[in-house]
């Protein structure tokens, strides 16, 4: 059942830009996939390790600006810039090592502070980042001699990265590393008694999450082809957190679904004009009320309901038969 | 730094600090009573600012009455949200993180409702004070700032009195500290929780009028201020009233002086660095609570 | 025989309260060493000091000939000190077998990269982890519940699961904090058998327990703490006859009975 659903999601993601040929929508779909990569990274932090981070957009921004600068100023090929963006972003996450041991609410505020600091650097260091004007004309991605100029091509690049990130995180979650993270989130003292170094594992978790955010940032830079510090404020961090919780804490498929819903919902609500964001806020509140496990928790809830309906229906239809025999 | 800059910075920092403190106090009492990180507190402040401004448009009121209208606006918004949304979520027994994300949803709703009602342009408060400066010890100081500091401190003093001497205030404190024991004493924790949101809303509404009169009112004025108030509350140790108050004042002063001394561009960053440093030195804020037992 | 664990003048203060006071104690390799005393005597605190979850105020702890100093708990676990907790500390949302697999953390290596690449060594190790975890579950008799969520297991099984999580790593020393709390008579007798099998497998055990029957039958050596101080030390027979112990601890029959019948709910939610 589970793998079948996953294949179904993958298949529909693969055909989406083939069915919807409008380039605006294809662009939005690409943004949704990048959001999914970001949400997957944050899921590792929040859903697995229980680390409430409100600074994920900082890493996203660092990755985006590094990748743009490398390709624009130094003529580094896209693939290399993409990987370097991930690695360097991961390294910057080491700045957070001193604060990983903070209790949850303090950690949330401290990572938020980190996000604000990074945003101010992106905004004020014009010489490197273009300041509030941003960076214009970021080149489109080049891969093995091909230039991905259409929205559809870039979409497939994003999809490929999303699949790789998903598979990678899925492996991590089901390994010694993932078990250690979940152990920490459930009982730190017991985890230490099992030989787990809390600070080391929390730091590693930030490292992996920052790496994925850096990759997402690089994709975003070459997808949007224009960077502005305002894309990387803590509002974005909060949006990513909403994706993860709406999708369902602790579920990787949930993170992907959450991101897609959070990016696409405002677009679908566009026809409702001024009410759009009000409706959006309302839907977030309602979803938080109806399903403890977010969207990922909604699916089993619905199948349960369906099964119950079906069994009661079949019970009713069976009754006359029983009477006859 | 000249003596004049010092005095201006002190008064300006205290004024903005009072505003942070008022919001941080609300955030803190909500955390103590429900453990919810209330991300919509800044939006409640914005509603207070808008309510005060709307009243001013209708009648020419003295400042203190505008303040009271703002407080009523904030309290009303808070009680409506609490009764319609948070109470329902508590009844459904959803996990805490769901409620916290719902407060983000509420913040989005409030911002966009306000945009529908009051438009997206920043709205200037009409001048409420003589613009001529007041002389204090040979320094010209804006009377507006002085009013903000005086009223801000008065509000905080009233809150302390409320928690110390009124039946309701004491019941709220008791319910926040130990809900089970409070229930045994006949306190309705459901009701005190609702009152907690009301009191927090009233304080935020007051902050909204004070801030609006200083700059302007706009539908999106709340979020950043709310976040900064969060930082202020954390600075003082999440969960302590005097901590929230001092944290707010300290944060206002740090921000103002780093704007003067270091750079206006990075004044927010300095506040954050100070915050992170304090968290590292005293992980539970300035007021340390006893450690957990194994 | 050489002492596996030796403390000298071990002291721990909480503000004005001295929870453990100048305790000299040694645990011989291969023993089941009982640590008993009235409520609040400092037994749990003593275990916390040995496992590193709390730092001593003064005094030293030598383990296997090495001074533990201020080593952190995860390093002590890696060195072969494992423990259970008085108030059940399982990873409640993980399955039973996953709990035990986490217990092998310090004994295994593969980290981020091998897991991402699923290298041969990593897969081999995962298989070994699962096998050893299953073995440990079998040892305590929980194999049938391997895939149950830990938090949903019956109380007695949760206690056994904690023991399996500690044992799976084949520690040199296992610290067990009131494993019999909340167990019924039959379960407690089974526990004695389990402790004896643990001893036979070569693991030294330090057993904190109020359940006198379990203590007297399982331990070779007993230390009595009272108000943080060492009151007596000796074989079960010595302790049974020690007048000071009877006065301070066993006192009257009612005290003894109360400890035997501690109800599970109380034991579970008591702070330590
Ligand atoms: N973290 C702590 N902070 C302050 N005091 C503590 C702490 N841990 C234990 N104590 C105190 O130290 C004393 C010894 O407690 P400890 O838990 O070691 O006793 P115990 O012998 O395990 O008792 P019990 O049989 O009830 O488990 C008690 O008075 C307790 O209140
Ligand atoms: Mg104890």
mmCIF file with all atom_site columns, C-alpha atoms in Angstrom, chain A residues 112 116 120 234, chain B residues 1 5 8-21 23 211 214-215 221 223-232 235 246-275 278:
data_model
loop_
_atom_site.group_PDB
_atom_site.id
_atom_site.type_symbol
_atom_site.label_atom_id
_atom_site.label_alt_id
_atom_site.label_comp_id
_atom_site.label_asym_id
_atom_site.label_entity_id
_atom_site.label_seq_id
_atom_site.pdbx_PDB_ins_code
_atom_site.Cartn_x
_atom_site.Cartn_y
_atom_site.Cartn_z
_atom_site.occupancy
_atom_site.B_iso_or_equiv
_atom_site.pdbx_formal_charge
_atom_site.auth_seq_id
_atom_site.auth_comp_id
_atom_site.auth_asym_id
_atom_site.auth_atom_id
_atom_site.pdbx_PDB_model_num
ATOM 1  C CA . UNK A 1 112 ? 15.249 32.696 14.404 1.00 0.00 ? 112 UNK A CA 1
ATOM 2  C CA . UNK A 1 116 ? 17.647 37.539 11.057 1.00 0.00 ? 116 UNK A CA 1
ATOM 3  C CA . UNK A 1 120 ? 20.723 41.425 7.386  1.00 0.00 ? 120 UNK A CA 1
ATOM 4  C CA . UNK A 1 234 ? 12.226 34.243 8.863  1.00 0.00 ? 234 UNK A CA 1
ATOM 5  C CA . UNK B 2 1   ? 28.558 59.463 21.917 1.00 0.00 ? 1   UNK B CA 1
ATOM 6  C CA . UNK B 2 5   ? 22.639 61.155 22.209 1.00 0.00 ? 5   UNK B CA 1
ATOM 7  C CA . UNK B 2 8   ? 17.802 60.536 23.584 1.00 0.00 ? 8   UNK B CA 1
ATOM 8  C CA . UNK B 2 9   ? 18.874 56.919 23.276 1.00 0.00 ? 9   UNK B CA 1
ATOM 9  C CA . UNK B 2 10  ? 17.868 56.184 26.837 1.00 0.00 ? 10  UNK B CA 1
ATOM 10 C CA . UNK B 2 11  ? 14.383 57.667 26.471 1.00 0.00 ? 11  UNK B CA 1
ATOM 11 C CA . UNK B 2 12  ? 13.862 56.255 22.976 1.00 0.00 ? 12  UNK B CA 1
ATOM 12 C CA . UNK B 2 13  ? 15.135 52.833 24.016 1.00 0.00 ? 13  UNK B CA 1
ATOM 13 C CA . UNK B 2 14  ? 12.941 52.787 27.104 1.00 0.00 ? 14  UNK B CA 1
ATOM 14 C CA . UNK B 2 15  ? 9.902  53.804 25.049 1.00 0.00 ? 15  UNK B CA 1
ATOM 15 C CA . UNK B 2 16  ? 10.316 51.053 22.466 1.00 0.00 ? 16  UNK B CA 1
ATOM 16 C CA . UNK B 2 17  ? 11.360 48.710 25.296 1.00 0.00 ? 17  UNK B CA 1
ATOM 17 C CA . UNK B 2 18  ? 8.068  49.391 27.107 1.00 0.00 ? 18  UNK B CA 1
ATOM 18 C CA . UNK B 2 19  ? 6.217  48.390 23.975 1.00 0.00 ? 19  UNK B CA 1
ATOM 19 C CA . UNK B 2 20  ? 8.199  45.141 23.710 1.00 0.00 ? 20  UNK B CA 1
ATOM 20 C CA . UNK B 2 21  ? 7.631  44.506 27.420 1.00 0.00 ? 21  UNK B CA 1
ATOM 21 C CA . UNK B 2 23  ? 3.732  42.333 24.309 1.00 0.00 ? 23  UNK B CA 1
ATOM 22 C CA . UNK B 2 211 ? 3.599  52.092 18.889 1.00 0.00 ? 211 UNK B CA 1
ATOM 23 C CA . UNK B 2 214 ? 5.031  56.791 17.604 1.00 0.00 ? 214 UNK B CA 1
ATOM 24 C CA . UNK B 2 215 ? 5.242  55.674 13.974 1.00 0.00 ? 215 UNK B CA 1
ATOM 25 C CA . UNK B 2 221 ? 3.163  46.125 11.634 1.00 0.00 ? 221 UNK B CA 1
ATOM 26 C CA . UNK B 2 223 ? 4.657  40.257 12.957 1.00 0.00 ? 223 UNK B CA 1
ATOM 27 C CA . UNK B 2 224 ? 8.218  41.509 13.313 1.00 0.00 ? 224 UNK B CA 1
ATOM 28 C CA . UNK B 2 225 ? 7.410  43.309 16.563 1.00 0.00 ? 225 UNK B CA 1
ATOM 29 C CA . UNK B 2 226 ? 5.748  40.164 17.863 1.00 0.00 ? 226 UNK B CA 1
ATOM 30 C CA . UNK B 2 227 ? 8.850  38.149 17.040 1.00 0.00 ? 227 UNK B CA 1
ATOM 31 C CA . UNK B 2 228 ? 11.055 40.687 18.750 1.00 0.00 ? 228 UNK B CA 1
ATOM 32 C CA . UNK B 2 229 ? 8.837  40.560 21.807 1.00 0.00 ? 229 UNK B CA 1
ATOM 33 C CA . UNK B 2 230 ? 9.331  36.805 21.752 1.00 0.00 ? 230 UNK B CA 1
ATOM 34 C CA . UNK B 2 231 ? 13.052 37.347 21.786 1.00 0.00 ? 231 UNK B CA 1
ATOM 35 C CA . UNK B 2 232 ? 12.611 39.781 24.665 1.00 0.00 ? 232 UNK B CA 1
ATOM 36 C CA . UNK B 2 235 ? 15.913 37.018 27.070 1.00 0.00 ? 235 UNK B CA 1
ATOM 37 C CA . UNK B 2 246 ? 13.150 43.464 32.014 1.00 0.00 ? 246 UNK B CA 1
ATOM 38 C CA . UNK B 2 247 ? 13.793 41.508 28.838 1.00 0.00 ? 247 UNK B CA 1
ATOM 39 C CA . UNK B 2 248 ? 11.608 43.922 26.856 1.00 0.00 ? 248 UNK B CA 1
ATOM 40 C CA . UNK B 2 249 ? 13.275 47.004 28.300 1.00 0.00 ? 249 UNK B CA 1
ATOM 41 C CA . UNK B 2 250 ? 16.740 45.521 27.810 1.00 0.00 ? 250 UNK B CA 1
ATOM 42 C CA . UNK B 2 251 ? 15.965 44.563 24.235 1.00 0.00 ? 251 UNK B CA 1
ATOM 43 C CA . UNK B 2 252 ? 14.644 48.064 23.449 1.00 0.00 ? 252 UNK B CA 1
ATOM 44 C CA . UNK B 2 253 ? 17.764 49.669 24.889 1.00 0.00 ? 253 UNK B CA 1
ATOM 45 C CA . UNK B 2 254 ? 20.165 47.239 23.190 1.00 0.00 ? 254 UNK B CA 1
ATOM 46 C CA . UNK B 2 255 ? 18.476 47.802 19.852 1.00 0.00 ? 255 UNK B CA 1
ATOM 47 C CA . UNK B 2 256 ? 18.436 51.579 20.145 1.00 0.00 ? 256 UNK B CA 1
ATOM 48 C CA . UNK B 2 257 ? 22.006 51.933 21.316 1.00 0.00 ? 257 UNK B CA 1
ATOM 49 C CA . UNK B 2 258 ? 23.429 49.491 18.814 1.00 0.00 ? 258 UNK B CA 1
ATOM 50 C CA . UNK B 2 259 ? 21.623 51.522 16.160 1.00 0.00 ? 259 UNK B CA 1
ATOM 51 C CA . UNK B 2 260 ? 23.420 54.623 17.422 1.00 0.00 ? 260 UNK B CA 1
ATOM 52 C CA . UNK B 2 261 ? 26.798 53.076 18.216 1.00 0.00 ? 261 UNK B CA 1
ATOM 53 C CA . UNK B 2 262 ? 27.294 50.287 15.703 1.00 0.00 ? 262 UNK B CA 1
ATOM 54 C CA . UNK B 2 263 ? 25.146 50.692 12.626 1.00 0.00 ? 263 UNK B CA 1
ATOM 55 C CA . UNK B 2 264 ? 21.485 51.201 11.922 1.00 0.00 ? 264 UNK B CA 1
ATOM 56 C CA . UNK B 2 265 ? 21.652 48.448 9.318  1.00 0.00 ? 265 UNK B CA 1
ATOM 57 C CA . UNK B 2 266 ? 22.759 45.847 11.846 1.00 0.00 ? 266 UNK B CA 1
ATOM 58 C CA . UNK B 2 267 ? 20.880 46.984 14.944 1.00 0.00 ? 267 UNK B CA 1
ATOM 59 C CA . UNK B 2 268 ? 18.573 43.950 14.847 1.00 0.00 ? 268 UNK B CA 1
ATOM 60 C CA . UNK B 2 269 ? 21.556 41.659 14.434 1.00 0.00 ? 269 UNK B CA 1
ATOM 61 C CA . UNK B 2 270 ? 23.200 43.028 17.578 1.00 0.00 ? 270 UNK B CA 1
ATOM 62 C CA . UNK B 2 271 ? 20.059 42.278 19.562 1.00 0.00 ? 271 UNK B CA 1
ATOM 63 C CA . UNK B 2 272 ? 20.121 38.708 18.275 1.00 0.00 ? 272 UNK B CA 1
ATOM 64 C CA . UNK B 2 273 ? 23.795 38.224 19.067 1.00 0.00 ? 273 UNK B CA 1
ATOM 65 C CA . UNK B 2 274 ? 23.192 39.461 22.603 1.00 0.00 ? 274 UNK B CA 1
ATOM 66 C CA . UNK B 2 275 ? 20.235 37.110 22.872 1.00 0.00 ? 275 UNK B CA 1
ATOM 67 C CA . UNK B 2 278 ? 22.724 35.261 27.019 1.00 0.00 ? 278 UNK B CA 1
#
